Coordinates of C-alpha atoms in Angstrom, one line a residue:
A971 CA -40.5 -13.2 6.7
F972 CA -43.3 -13.6 9.2
E973 CA -46.7 -15.4 9.6
Y974 CA -49.8 -13.1 9.2
T975 CA -53.4 -14.1 10.0
M976 CA -55.7 -12.8 7.4
P977 CA -58.8 -10.8 8.8
A978 CA -62.2 -10.7 7.1
Q979 CA -61.4 -7.6 5.0
D980 CA -59.0 -6.4 2.3
V981 CA -55.6 -5.4 3.7
T982 CA -52.6 -3.6 2.4
L983 CA -49.2 -4.1 4.1
T984 CA -46.1 -2.2 3.2
A985 CA -42.5 -3.6 3.4
N986 CA -40.2 -0.7 4.2
F987 CA -36.6 -0.7 3.1
E988 CA -33.7 1.6 3.8
I989 CA -30.4 2.0 1.9
I990 CA -27.4 0.3 3.5
P991 CA -24.6 2.8 3.0
P992 CA -21.5 1.3 1.4
T993 CA -18.3 0.8 3.4
Y994 CA -14.7 1.3 2.4
T995 CA -11.5 -0.3 3.8
L996 CA -8.9 1.7 5.7
T997 CA -5.6 -0.3 5.7
L998 CA -2.8 0.8 8.0
V999 CA 0.9 -0.2 7.4
A1000 CA 4.0 0.3 9.6
N1001 CA 7.2 1.3 7.7
P1002 CA 9.5 -0.4 8.6
T1003 CA 7.4 -3.3 10.0
E1004 CA 9.5 -3.5 13.1
G1005 CA 9.3 0.3 13.6
G1006 CA 6.0 0.3 15.5
V1007 CA 2.4 -0.6 15.9
V1008 CA -0.6 1.1 14.1
T1009 CA -4.2 1.0 15.3
G1010 CA -7.5 2.2 13.8
G1011 CA -7.8 0.3 10.5
G1012 CA -11.0 -1.4 9.3
D1013 CA -14.2 -0.9 7.3
F1014 CA -15.9 2.5 7.5
E1015 CA -18.6 4.6 5.8
E1016 CA -17.8 7.8 3.9
G1017 CA -17.4 10.7 6.2
D1018 CA -16.6 8.6 9.3
E1019 CA -14.0 10.3 11.7
I1020 CA -11.5 7.6 12.6
P1021 CA -8.9 8.0 15.4
L1022 CA -5.6 6.6 14.2
L1023 CA -2.5 6.0 16.4
A1024 CA 1.0 5.0 15.5
M1025 CA 3.1 3.7 18.5
P1026 CA 6.9 3.4 17.9
N1027 CA 8.7 0.4 19.2
T1028 CA 11.8 0.7 21.4
G1029 CA 14.6 2.2 19.4
Y1030 CA 12.3 4.0 16.9
I1031 CA 10.5 7.3 16.7
F1032 CA 7.4 8.3 14.7
V1033 CA 8.0 10.4 11.6
S1034 CA 4.7 10.9 9.6
W1035 CA 1.6 9.4 8.1
T1036 CA 1.7 9.1 4.3
N1037 CA -0.8 8.0 1.7
A1038 CA -0.4 5.7 -1.4
A1039 CA 1.0 8.6 -3.4
D1040 CA 3.6 9.2 -0.6
D1041 CA 2.0 12.5 0.3
V1042 CA 2.3 13.5 4.0
V1043 CA -1.2 13.2 5.5
S1044 CA -0.2 14.1 9.1
E1045 CA 2.9 14.5 11.2
D1046 CA 1.0 13.6 14.4
A1047 CA 1.3 10.1 15.6
G1048 CA -2.4 10.3 16.7
F1049 CA -4.9 12.1 14.6
E1050 CA -8.5 11.8 13.2
F1051 CA -8.8 10.7 9.6
T1052 CA -12.0 11.5 7.6
M1053 CA -12.9 8.5 5.5
P1054 CA -13.4 9.2 1.7
A1055 CA -15.6 7.2 -0.7
E1056 CA -12.8 4.8 -1.6
D1057 CA -10.4 2.3 -0.1
V1058 CA -7.4 3.9 1.5
T1059 CA -3.9 2.7 2.6
L1060 CA -2.0 4.9 5.1
T1061 CA 1.5 4.2 6.1
A1062 CA 3.0 5.2 9.5
N1063 CA 6.6 5.9 8.9
F1064 CA 9.1 5.3 11.7
T1065 CA 12.9 5.8 12.0
Q1066 CA 15.5 4.5 14.3
V1067 CA 16.6 6.6 17.3
G1068 CA 19.8 8.2 16.3
I1069 CA 18.8 8.3 12.7
Y1070 CA 17.4 11.5 11.3
V1071 CA 14.8 12.1 8.6
L1072 CA 15.5 14.2 5.5
S1073 CA 12.1 15.3 4.0
L1074 CA 12.0 16.7 0.5
T1075 CA 9.1 18.7 -0.9
A1076 CA 8.3 20.4 -4.2
N1077 CA 7.0 24.0 -4.4
P1078 CA 4.6 24.0 -6.1
P1079 CA 3.8 20.3 -6.0
V1080 CA 3.0 20.3 -9.7
G1081 CA 6.3 21.9 -10.5
G1082 CA 8.4 18.8 -10.4
T1083 CA 9.6 15.7 -8.5
V1084 CA 12.3 15.3 -5.8
T1085 CA 14.4 12.3 -4.9
G1086 CA 16.9 11.5 -2.1
G1087 CA 14.7 11.8 1.0
G1088 CA 14.8 9.2 3.7
A1089 CA 16.4 8.3 7.1
Y1090 CA 20.1 8.9 7.5
D1091 CA 22.9 8.9 10.2
E1092 CA 24.4 12.2 11.2
G1093 CA 27.2 13.1 8.7
D1094 CA 25.8 11.0 5.8
E1095 CA 26.4 12.6 2.4
V1096 CA 23.0 12.5 0.6
I1097 CA 22.5 13.3 -3.1
V1098 CA 19.2 15.2 -3.5
T1099 CA 17.7 15.8 -6.9
A1100 CA 15.0 18.1 -8.2
I1101 CA 13.5 17.2 -11.6
P1102 CA 11.2 19.9 -13.1
N1103 CA 8.0 18.9 -14.9
D1104 CA 7.1 20.2 -18.4
G1105 CA 6.5 23.9 -18.3
Y1106 CA 8.5 24.5 -15.1
E1107 CA 12.2 25.2 -14.3
F1108 CA 14.2 24.6 -11.1
I1109 CA 15.0 27.8 -9.1
S1110 CA 16.6 26.8 -5.7
W1111 CA 16.7 24.5 -2.7
T1112 CA 15.6 26.2 0.6
N1113 CA 15.4 25.0 4.2
A1114 CA 12.6 25.3 6.8
D1115 CA 13.7 28.9 7.4
D1116 CA 13.3 29.7 3.7
E1117 CA 17.1 30.1 3.4
V1118 CA 18.6 29.2 0.0
V1119 CA 20.9 26.2 0.5
S1120 CA 21.7 25.5 -3.2
L1121 CA 21.0 26.8 -6.7
E1122 CA 21.9 23.4 -8.2
P1123 CA 19.0 20.9 -9.0
Q1124 CA 21.3 18.1 -7.8
Y1125 CA 23.7 18.6 -4.9
E1126 CA 25.3 16.8 -2.0
F1127 CA 23.7 17.5 1.4
I1128 CA 25.5 16.7 4.7
M1129 CA 23.0 15.3 7.2
P1130 CA 23.0 17.1 10.6
G1131 CA 22.0 15.6 13.9
E1132 CA 18.3 16.5 13.5
N1133 CA 15.4 16.1 11.1
V1134 CA 15.5 18.4 8.1
T1135 CA 13.0 19.5 5.5
L1136 CA 14.3 20.8 2.2
T1137 CA 12.1 22.4 -0.5
A1138 CA 12.8 22.3 -4.2
N1139 CA 11.4 25.5 -5.6
F1140 CA 10.1 25.6 -9.2
G1141 CA 8.9 28.4 -11.4
V1142 CA 6.7 28.5 -14.5
V1143 CA 8.8 28.6 -17.7
V1144 CA 7.8 31.8 -19.6
T1145 CA 7.7 30.9 -23.3
T1146 CA 8.2 33.7 -25.8
Y1147 CA 7.7 33.7 -29.5
T1148 CA 9.4 35.8 -32.2
L1149 CA 7.5 38.4 -34.2
T1150 CA 9.5 39.3 -37.3
L1151 CA 8.5 42.3 -39.5
T1152 CA 9.7 42.8 -43.0
A1153 CA 9.1 45.4 -45.8
Y1154 CA 8.3 44.5 -49.4
P1155 CA 10.0 45.8 -51.3
A1156 CA 12.8 46.4 -48.8
E1157 CA 13.2 50.0 -50.1
G1158 CA 9.5 50.6 -49.8
G1159 CA 9.5 51.6 -46.1
I1160 CA 10.4 51.0 -42.5
V1161 CA 8.7 48.6 -40.1
S1162 CA 8.8 48.6 -36.3
G1163 CA 7.5 46.3 -33.5
S1164 CA 9.6 43.2 -34.0
G1165 CA 10.7 41.3 -30.9
E1166 CA 10.1 38.5 -28.4
Y1167 CA 6.6 38.3 -27.0
Q1168 CA 4.4 35.9 -24.9
E1169 CA 1.2 34.4 -26.3
G1170 CA -1.6 36.9 -26.1
D1171 CA 0.6 40.0 -25.9
G1172 CA -0.8 43.0 -27.9
V1173 CA 2.0 44.4 -30.1
T1174 CA 1.7 47.7 -31.9
V1175 CA 3.2 47.3 -35.4
L1176 CA 4.0 50.3 -37.6
A1177 CA 4.8 50.5 -41.3
T1178 CA 6.2 53.9 -42.5
P1179 CA 6.6 54.3 -46.3
N1180 CA 9.7 55.8 -47.7
T1181 CA 9.5 58.7 -50.2
G1182 CA 8.0 57.6 -53.5
Y1183 CA 6.1 54.7 -51.9
D1184 CA 2.7 54.2 -50.4
F1185 CA 1.6 51.6 -47.8
V1186 CA -0.7 48.8 -49.1
N1187 CA -1.3 46.3 -46.3
W1188 CA 0.1 43.7 -43.9
T1189 CA 0.2 40.1 -44.9
N1190 CA 1.3 36.8 -43.2
E1191 CA 3.4 34.0 -44.4
N1192 CA 0.4 32.5 -46.3
D1193 CA 0.0 35.9 -48.1
E1194 CA -3.3 36.5 -46.3
V1195 CA -4.1 40.1 -45.6
I1196 CA -3.9 40.8 -41.8
S1197 CA -4.6 44.5 -41.8
T1198 CA -4.9 47.4 -44.3
D1199 CA -3.8 49.9 -41.5
A1200 CA -0.2 51.0 -41.5
E1201 CA -0.3 51.0 -37.7
F1202 CA -2.4 48.3 -35.8
E1203 CA -2.3 46.1 -32.7
F1204 CA -1.4 42.5 -33.4
T1205 CA -2.2 39.8 -30.8
M1206 CA 0.7 37.4 -30.5
S1207 CA 0.0 33.7 -31.0
A1208 CA 1.8 30.7 -29.6
E1209 CA 4.2 30.4 -32.5
D1210 CA 6.8 32.5 -34.3
V1211 CA 5.2 34.9 -36.8
V1212 CA 6.4 36.8 -39.8
L1213 CA 4.4 39.8 -41.0
T1214 CA 5.2 41.7 -44.2
A1215 CA 4.4 45.4 -44.8
N1216 CA 3.7 45.7 -48.5
F1217 CA 4.5 49.0 -50.2
M1218 CA 4.1 50.2 -53.8
Q1219 CA 5.6 53.0 -55.6
T1220 CA 3.6 56.2 -55.7
G1221 CA 1.8 56.2 -59.1
S1222 CA 1.5 52.4 -59.0
Y1223 CA -1.8 50.6 -58.8
L1224 CA -2.8 47.6 -56.7
L1225 CA -4.0 44.3 -58.2
T1226 CA -5.8 42.2 -55.6
L1227 CA -6.7 38.6 -56.4
L1228 CA -9.4 36.7 -54.5
A1229 CA -10.6 33.0 -54.5
N1230 CA -14.3 32.3 -54.3
P1231 CA -14.9 30.2 -52.3
P1232 CA -11.6 30.6 -50.4
E1233 CA -11.1 26.9 -50.1
G1234 CA -11.8 26.4 -53.8
G1235 CA -8.2 27.1 -54.9
V1236 CA -5.1 29.3 -54.9
V1237 CA -4.5 32.5 -56.9
S1238 CA -1.2 34.2 -57.8
G1239 CA 0.0 37.4 -59.5
A1240 CA -1.4 40.0 -57.1
G1241 CA 0.8 43.0 -56.4
A1242 CA 1.5 46.7 -57.2
Y1243 CA 2.0 47.6 -60.9
E1244 CA 2.2 50.6 -63.1
E1245 CA -0.4 51.5 -65.7
D1246 CA -0.2 49.2 -68.8
D1247 CA 2.0 46.5 -67.1
V1248 CA 1.1 43.0 -68.4
V1249 CA 0.5 40.7 -65.4
T1250 CA 0.2 36.9 -65.5
V1251 CA -2.5 35.9 -63.1
S1252 CA -3.2 32.3 -62.3
A1253 CA -5.8 30.2 -60.5
I1254 CA -5.1 26.6 -59.4
A1255 CA -8.1 24.6 -58.2
N1256 CA -7.8 22.5 -54.9
D1257 CA -8.8 18.9 -54.8
G1258 CA -12.6 18.5 -55.3
Y1259 CA -13.0 21.8 -57.1
V1260 CA -12.8 23.0 -60.8
F1261 CA -12.0 26.5 -62.0
V1262 CA -14.9 28.5 -63.6
N1263 CA -13.8 32.0 -64.6
W1264 CA -12.3 35.3 -63.5
T1265 CA -14.6 38.3 -62.8
N1266 CA -14.0 42.0 -61.9
A1267 CA -15.5 44.0 -59.1
A1268 CA -18.6 44.5 -61.2
D1269 CA -19.0 40.8 -61.5
E1270 CA -18.2 40.9 -65.2
E1271 CA -16.3 38.0 -66.7
V1272 CA -12.7 39.0 -67.4
S1273 CA -11.4 35.6 -68.6
A1274 CA -12.5 31.9 -68.7
E1275 CA -8.9 30.8 -68.6
A1276 CA -7.3 29.8 -65.3
E1277 CA -4.1 31.5 -66.3
F1278 CA -4.1 34.6 -68.5
E1279 CA -2.3 38.0 -69.1
Y1280 CA -4.0 41.0 -67.6
T1281 CA -3.1 44.6 -68.7
M1282 CA -3.0 46.9 -65.6
P1283 CA -5.3 50.0 -65.8
A1284 CA -4.6 53.3 -64.0
E1285 CA -6.5 52.3 -60.9
D1286 CA -6.6 49.7 -58.2
I1287 CA -8.3 46.5 -59.4
T1288 CA -9.7 43.4 -57.7
L1289 CA -10.2 40.2 -59.7
T1290 CA -11.9 37.1 -58.3
A1291 CA -11.2 33.5 -59.4
H1292 CA -14.4 31.4 -59.1
F1293 CA -14.3 27.7 -58.4
E1294 CA -17.0 25.1 -58.3
Q1295 CA -17.1 22.0 -56.1
I1296 CA -17.1 18.7 -58.0
P1297 CA -20.1 16.6 -56.9
T1298 CA -19.3 13.3 -55.1
Y1299 CA -21.4 10.2 -54.5
T1300 CA -21.4 7.7 -51.7
L1301 CA -20.2 4.2 -52.2
T1302 CA -21.5 2.0 -49.3
L1303 CA -20.0 -1.5 -48.8
E1304 CA -21.7 -4.2 -46.7
A1305 CA -20.9 -7.7 -45.6
N1306 CA -23.6 -10.5 -45.8
P1307 CA -23.7 -12.0 -43.2
A1308 CA -22.2 -9.3 -41.1
D1309 CA -19.7 -11.7 -39.4
G1310 CA -18.8 -13.3 -42.6
G1311 CA -15.9 -10.9 -43.4
V1312 CA -14.6 -7.4 -43.6
V1313 CA -15.1 -5.0 -46.5
S1314 CA -13.0 -1.9 -47.4
G1315 CA -13.0 0.8 -50.1
G1316 CA -16.3 2.6 -49.3
G1317 CA -16.4 6.4 -49.2
E1318 CA -17.1 9.6 -51.2
Y1319 CA -16.1 9.6 -54.9
E1320 CA -16.5 11.6 -58.1
E1321 CA -18.3 10.2 -61.1
G1322 CA -16.1 8.0 -63.1
Q1323 CA -13.5 7.6 -60.4
V1324 CA -12.1 4.0 -60.3
V1325 CA -12.3 2.6 -56.7
T1326 CA -10.5 -0.6 -55.5
I1327 CA -12.9 -2.5 -53.2
T1328 CA -11.9 -5.5 -51.1
A1329 CA -13.7 -8.3 -49.2
V1330 CA -11.7 -10.4 -46.8
A1331 CA -13.5 -13.5 -45.4
N1332 CA -13.4 -14.1 -41.6
A1333 CA -12.3 -17.5 -40.2
G1334 CA -15.0 -20.1 -41.1
Y1335 CA -16.3 -18.2 -44.1
E1336 CA -15.4 -17.9 -47.8
F1337 CA -16.1 -15.1 -50.3
V1338 CA -18.9 -15.7 -52.9
N1339 CA -19.5 -12.5 -54.9
W1340 CA -20.4 -8.8 -55.0
T1341 CA -24.1 -7.8 -55.6
D1342 CA -25.8 -4.4 -56.0
E1343 CA -29.0 -3.2 -54.4
E1344 CA -31.2 -5.2 -56.8
G1345 CA -29.2 -8.4 -56.1
E1346 CA -27.5 -8.3 -59.5
E1347 CA -24.0 -9.7 -59.5
V1348 CA -21.4 -7.1 -60.2
G1349 CA -18.2 -9.0 -59.5
T1350 CA -16.9 -12.5 -58.5
D1351 CA -13.4 -11.3 -57.4
A1352 CA -12.9 -10.5 -53.7
E1353 CA -10.9 -7.5 -54.9
F1354 CA -11.8 -5.6 -58.0
E1355 CA -12.0 -2.1 -59.5
Y1356 CA -15.3 -0.4 -59.6
A1357 CA -16.1 2.7 -61.7
M1358 CA -18.2 5.1 -59.7
P1359 CA -21.5 6.2 -61.4
A1360 CA -23.3 9.6 -60.9
A1361 CA -25.3 8.2 -58.0
D1362 CA -25.0 6.8 -54.5
V1363 CA -24.4 3.0 -54.6
T1364 CA -24.5 0.2 -52.1
L1365 CA -22.6 -3.0 -52.9
T1366 CA -22.8 -6.2 -50.8
A1367 CA -20.0 -8.7 -50.3
N1368 CA -21.6 -12.1 -49.9
F1369 CA -19.9 -14.8 -47.8
E1370 CA -20.9 -18.4 -46.9
A1371 CA -19.9 -20.5 -44.0
V1372 CA -17.2 -23.1 -44.5
V1373 CA -17.2 -26.3 -42.4
I1374 CA -13.7 -26.8 -41.2
P1375 CA -13.0 -30.3 -39.9
T1376 CA -11.4 -30.7 -36.5
Y1377 CA -9.2 -33.6 -35.1
T1378 CA -8.7 -34.9 -31.6
L1379 CA -5.5 -34.5 -29.8
T1380 CA -5.4 -36.9 -26.9
L1381 CA -2.7 -36.5 -24.2
V1382 CA -1.7 -39.4 -21.9
A1383 CA 0.7 -39.6 -18.9
N1384 CA 2.9 -42.6 -18.6
P1385 CA 2.8 -43.8 -15.8
A1386 CA -0.6 -42.3 -15.0
D1387 CA 0.6 -41.1 -11.5
G1388 CA 3.8 -39.7 -13.0
G1389 CA 2.4 -36.3 -13.8
V1390 CA -0.4 -34.1 -15.2
V1391 CA -0.8 -33.2 -19.0
S1392 CA -2.7 -30.3 -20.5
G1393 CA -3.5 -29.0 -24.0
G1394 CA -5.6 -31.9 -25.4
G1395 CA -8.8 -31.2 -27.3
E1396 CA -10.4 -30.6 -30.8
Y1397 CA -8.3 -28.6 -33.2
E1398 CA -8.1 -27.7 -36.9
E1399 CA -5.4 -28.9 -39.2
G1400 CA -2.3 -26.7 -38.9
Q1401 CA -3.5 -25.1 -35.6
V1402 CA -0.5 -24.7 -33.2
V1403 CA -1.3 -26.1 -29.8
T1404 CA 0.8 -25.5 -26.6
I1405 CA 0.9 -28.8 -24.7
T1406 CA 2.4 -29.2 -21.2
A1407 CA 3.5 -32.0 -18.9
V1408 CA 4.1 -31.3 -15.2
A1409 CA 5.7 -34.1 -13.2
N1410 CA 4.2 -35.1 -9.8
A1411 CA 6.4 -35.3 -6.7
G1412 CA 8.9 -38.2 -6.9
Y1413 CA 8.9 -38.2 -10.8
E1414 CA 10.7 -36.3 -13.5
F1415 CA 9.6 -35.6 -17.1
V1416 CA 11.5 -37.6 -19.8
N1417 CA 9.9 -36.9 -23.2
W1418 CA 6.8 -36.8 -25.5
T1419 CA 6.3 -39.8 -27.8
D1420 CA 3.6 -40.5 -30.5
E1421 CA 1.7 -43.7 -31.0
S1422 CA 4.6 -45.3 -32.7
G1423 CA 7.0 -44.5 -29.8
V1424 CA 8.8 -41.9 -31.8
V1425 CA 10.1 -39.0 -29.6
V1426 CA 8.2 -35.8 -30.6
S1427 CA 9.9 -33.5 -28.1
T1428 CA 12.1 -33.5 -25.0
N1429 CA 10.6 -30.3 -23.7
F1430 CA 7.9 -30.6 -21.0
A1431 CA 6.0 -27.7 -22.8
F1432 CA 6.1 -27.2 -26.5
D1433 CA 4.1 -26.0 -29.5
Y1434 CA 2.6 -28.8 -31.5
T1435 CA 1.2 -28.3 -35.1
M1436 CA -2.0 -30.3 -35.5
P1437 CA -2.1 -32.8 -38.5
D1438 CA -5.2 -33.8 -40.4
E1439 CA -5.9 -36.9 -38.2
D1440 CA -6.6 -37.8 -34.6
I1441 CA -3.4 -38.0 -32.6
T1442 CA -2.4 -39.4 -29.2
L1443 CA 0.8 -38.1 -27.6
T1444 CA 2.3 -39.6 -24.4
A1445 CA 4.2 -37.7 -21.8
N1446 CA 6.7 -40.1 -20.3
F1447 CA 7.8 -39.7 -16.7
E1448 CA 10.3 -41.7 -14.7
E1449 CA 10.5 -42.1 -10.9
V1450 CA 13.2 -40.1 -9.2
V1451 CA 15.5 -42.3 -7.1
L1452 CA 16.7 -40.4 -4.0
E1453 CA 20.3 -41.1 -2.9
Y1454 CA 21.9 -40.6 0.5
T1455 CA 25.5 -39.9 1.6
I1456 CA 27.2 -43.0 3.1
T1457 CA 30.5 -42.1 4.8
F1458 CA 33.0 -44.9 5.8
T1459 CA 35.7 -44.1 8.5
V1460 CA 38.4 -46.8 8.5
H1461 CA 41.0 -46.8 11.3
S1462 CA 43.2 -49.2 13.2
Q1463 CA 42.6 -50.6 16.7
S1464 CA 44.7 -47.8 18.1
G1465 CA 42.4 -45.2 16.4
L1466 CA 44.8 -44.2 13.6
P1467 CA 43.1 -43.5 10.3
I1468 CA 44.0 -45.9 7.4
E1469 CA 44.6 -44.1 4.1
G1470 CA 44.2 -46.1 0.9
A1471 CA 41.8 -48.7 2.3
E1472 CA 39.5 -50.1 -0.4
V1473 CA 35.8 -50.3 0.4
N1474 CA 34.2 -52.7 -2.0
I1475 CA 30.4 -52.3 -1.8
G1476 CA 28.7 -55.4 -3.4
G1477 CA 27.3 -54.6 -6.8
I1478 CA 28.4 -50.9 -6.6
G1479 CA 32.1 -50.7 -6.9
I1480 CA 35.3 -49.8 -5.0
I1481 CA 36.0 -46.5 -3.2
I1482 CA 39.3 -45.6 -1.5
T1483 CA 39.8 -43.8 1.8
N1484 CA 41.6 -40.5 2.1
A1485 CA 44.4 -39.4 4.6
S1486 CA 41.7 -39.1 7.3
G1487 CA 40.6 -42.6 6.7
E1488 CA 37.3 -41.4 5.2
V1489 CA 35.5 -42.0 2.0
S1490 CA 31.9 -41.2 0.9
T1491 CA 29.5 -42.4 -1.8
Q1492 CA 25.8 -41.8 -2.8
L1493 CA 23.4 -44.8 -2.4
P1494 CA 19.6 -45.2 -2.6
S1495 CA 17.7 -46.9 0.3
G1496 CA 18.3 -50.6 0.5
S1497 CA 20.5 -53.4 2.0
Y1498 CA 24.2 -53.6 1.1
S1499 CA 27.2 -55.8 1.9
F1500 CA 30.8 -54.5 1.9
V1501 CA 34.4 -55.7 2.3
V1502 CA 37.2 -53.4 3.5
T1503 CA 40.8 -54.3 2.5
A1504 CA 44.0 -52.6 3.5
E1505 CA 47.6 -53.6 3.3
G1506 CA 48.8 -55.1 6.6
Y1507 CA 45.2 -55.7 7.9
D1508 CA 42.7 -58.5 7.7
D1509 CA 39.7 -58.1 5.4
H1510 CA 36.7 -56.7 7.2
N1511 CA 33.2 -58.0 6.0
D1512 CA 29.9 -56.5 7.1
T1513 CA 26.5 -55.3 5.9
F1514 CA 24.5 -52.1 6.3
E1515 CA 21.0 -50.8 5.7
V1516 CA 20.2 -47.4 4.1
S1517 CA 16.8 -46.1 5.2
D1518 CA 16.0 -42.7 3.8
A1519 CA 18.9 -40.9 5.6
D1520 CA 22.6 -40.3 5.4
M1521 CA 24.8 -42.8 7.3
N1522 CA 28.3 -42.9 9.0
I1523 CA 29.9 -46.4 9.2
S1524 CA 33.0 -46.9 11.4
V1525 CA 35.4 -49.8 10.5
I1526 CA 38.1 -51.0 12.8
M1527 CA 40.8 -53.1 11.0
N1528 CA 42.8 -55.9 12.7
P1529 CA 46.5 -56.2 11.9
T1530 CA 47.4 -59.2 9.8
G1531 CA 48.7 -62.2 12.0
V1532 CA 47.2 -60.8 15.2
D1533 CA 44.4 -62.6 17.1
E1534 CA 41.1 -61.0 16.6
N1535 CA 40.5 -58.1 18.9
T1536 CA 38.5 -59.2 21.9
L1537 CA 36.7 -55.9 21.6
A1538 CA 35.6 -56.3 18.0
V1539 CA 32.1 -57.3 19.0
L1540 CA 31.7 -54.1 21.0
S1541 CA 28.8 -52.0 19.8
V1542 CA 28.5 -48.3 20.8
Y1543 CA 25.4 -46.2 20.0
P1544 CA 23.8 -43.8 19.2
N1545 CA 26.2 -41.7 17.2
P1546 CA 25.6 -38.7 17.3
F1547 CA 24.6 -39.1 21.0
G1548 CA 22.7 -37.0 23.5
N1549 CA 22.6 -37.4 27.3
S1550 CA 23.8 -41.1 27.2
I1551 CA 25.5 -43.8 25.2
T1552 CA 24.8 -47.6 25.3
L1553 CA 27.5 -50.3 25.1
D1554 CA 26.5 -53.8 23.9
N1555 CA 28.8 -56.8 24.2
A1556 CA 30.9 -54.8 26.7
Q1557 CA 31.7 -57.8 29.0
R1558 CA 35.5 -57.5 28.2
V1559 CA 35.7 -53.7 28.5
N1560 CA 37.2 -52.6 31.9
R1561 CA 38.0 -49.0 31.1
L1562 CA 36.6 -46.1 29.0
T1563 CA 38.6 -42.9 28.4
V1564 CA 37.0 -39.9 26.7
N1565 CA 39.3 -37.3 25.0
N1566 CA 38.1 -34.1 23.2
I1567 CA 39.2 -33.3 19.7
I1568 CA 42.4 -31.6 20.8
G1569 CA 43.5 -34.7 22.9
Q1570 CA 42.5 -33.5 26.4
K1571 CA 41.0 -36.2 28.7
V1572 CA 37.5 -35.1 29.8
L1573 CA 36.1 -38.4 31.3
E1574 CA 37.5 -41.7 32.6
L1575 CA 35.4 -44.6 33.8
N1576 CA 36.1 -48.2 35.1
L1577 CA 33.6 -50.7 33.9
S1578 CA 32.5 -53.9 35.7
G1579 CA 32.3 -56.3 32.7
E1580 CA 28.5 -56.3 32.2
E1581 CA 27.2 -57.2 28.7
R1582 CA 25.2 -53.9 28.3
V1583 CA 26.2 -50.7 29.9
I1584 CA 24.4 -47.3 29.7
I1585 CA 26.8 -44.4 30.4
P1586 CA 25.4 -40.9 31.2
T1587 CA 27.0 -38.1 29.1
E1588 CA 25.3 -34.9 30.4
V1589 CA 28.7 -33.6 31.5
L1590 CA 30.0 -33.6 28.0
K1591 CA 29.6 -30.4 25.9
R1592 CA 28.5 -30.5 22.3
G1593 CA 31.4 -31.5 20.0
I1594 CA 33.5 -34.4 18.7
Y1595 CA 35.1 -36.9 21.1
L1596 CA 37.5 -39.9 20.7
M1597 CA 36.3 -42.7 23.1
V1598 CA 39.0 -45.3 23.9
F1599 CA 37.7 -48.7 25.1
E1600 CA 40.4 -50.9 26.9
A1601 CA 40.2 -54.7 27.6
E1602 CA 41.9 -56.6 30.5
N1603 CA 44.6 -57.8 28.1
G1604 CA 45.6 -54.3 27.2
E1605 CA 43.9 -54.3 23.8
R1606 CA 41.9 -51.2 23.0
I1607 CA 39.7 -49.7 20.2
V1608 CA 38.9 -46.0 19.5
K1609 CA 35.6 -44.7 18.3
K1610 CA 34.9 -41.1 17.1
M1611 CA 31.6 -39.9 18.6
I1612 CA 29.7 -36.7 18.2
K1613 CA 27.7 -35.0 21.1
E1614 CA 24.7 -33.1 19.8

């Protein structure tokens, strides 16, 4: 687009265009991905010469470039590829150093398929298989030096310490067919030329009559005359063939029977006969034809009967059975309107033939009647029998549209943010509708209910048959309550676990500790109170808060009748800890001893009685520790702590 200032004269401007040649995508892939890096892919025009490079990573070597059909395109890591007029994917194949490639090829490529190729360690036993395609047979496996390594299509190959190429050699299967020659009658003569031949072979066949017999002709299995020469060259077809050399006694005469036209019917009774023999000759009309008469070589009528007895004269005779085609007429069937339905039964028929014609209405239509070309009604049944006249006829099946009522299927989610429903709409009575409910995050599907609250289905997706009324179905969802693992560890002041302690969580129930003094339960987020009771110990009351995470709660029990531990108010956190821990209410703690899980002391500190103390723990490795806190009066508590 540009601005042009018009001069004081007519002007012609030409916008010139040129064809933008199409581009095609060259995709490069490394196999395996970690085997190396490939470069050169992109969009190119047909005929572009593209330099490609495959660079193996450490520990790999380049093998070959192959196309989508797994054909080898190049064995050079770097080569120029000529872009065709289509998208192409090339794969750079790599193998690990110390692993060797077994390449399998088929010769010729169309001869068959090979399996078993790949990358293997030296000494691997590899099963290689050659499968010939139709028309081919396996011959041998050969190596790169064209030496035969196996004659078996499947065999076990031991991988050497080098790359190897094996070729499966295939050959074309030579198909032969059997030519069988017979003499009729058997004593009439001798035939030669039978055997196995390939399609197209020229075979010389010879019929030699015995004394007292003369050769007549060669016929095939359909009794068709192939040759009247005793010796002739037969071209072998792609099937087994039987030829018969027909002989007749010397002094006999040949009766030849013909059909006119040949497709009009079948004749029988031909052969060699003596003078005055009475022969039954027969003509059977094929479908669509009728027999007319028998005539001789002078075209004189011999008989008007399809089957009659003929007295053989003292000469060879040819009789012809004449047939006449029965006239047929066209019955054309049409649908009105064209999309109203489907009609069947039209075709070619003889006069008087009774034809069953049928009209099937399409959805939304119903059949009305059949009418002829003048619009006259000829039938009110969708299927009826019609007698064919001696004329071409067109019949029309008339349909009319049917208004089929539809009903509304409304789908609702309860609650609205619980999930998504699909499948609602307008449907006919009896129509099967697939409806689906998909729960949103934090919800799960419960069931489908109708307007009366009756459960229709407990499957989130199901097929619903539409009734003859509007319907509302509700997909019910309920919120998924997430629960977290709360672990209680109950032990004495000396750090010993207390087995059988009852942990009573308010409103939840009682759980009992195991031999390690531990017990776990699942709870949703919220605030909870609990009481721990154990024989020989005072009850321990406390509260805790679950906030979208698992928790560990440590409980130290005081022996019954002993003053409350002066260290009971001590708080140690975090747990698990990192590079430090914090002690609150630590004014009565004067010593901290840290032992690892096997009882070895790894840290010992004297404290000054401050209320809050921060203790560095960089020197501690990751693991589980028992921390022993001691008071001035000798009392102590043990806490199990985890270093991340």
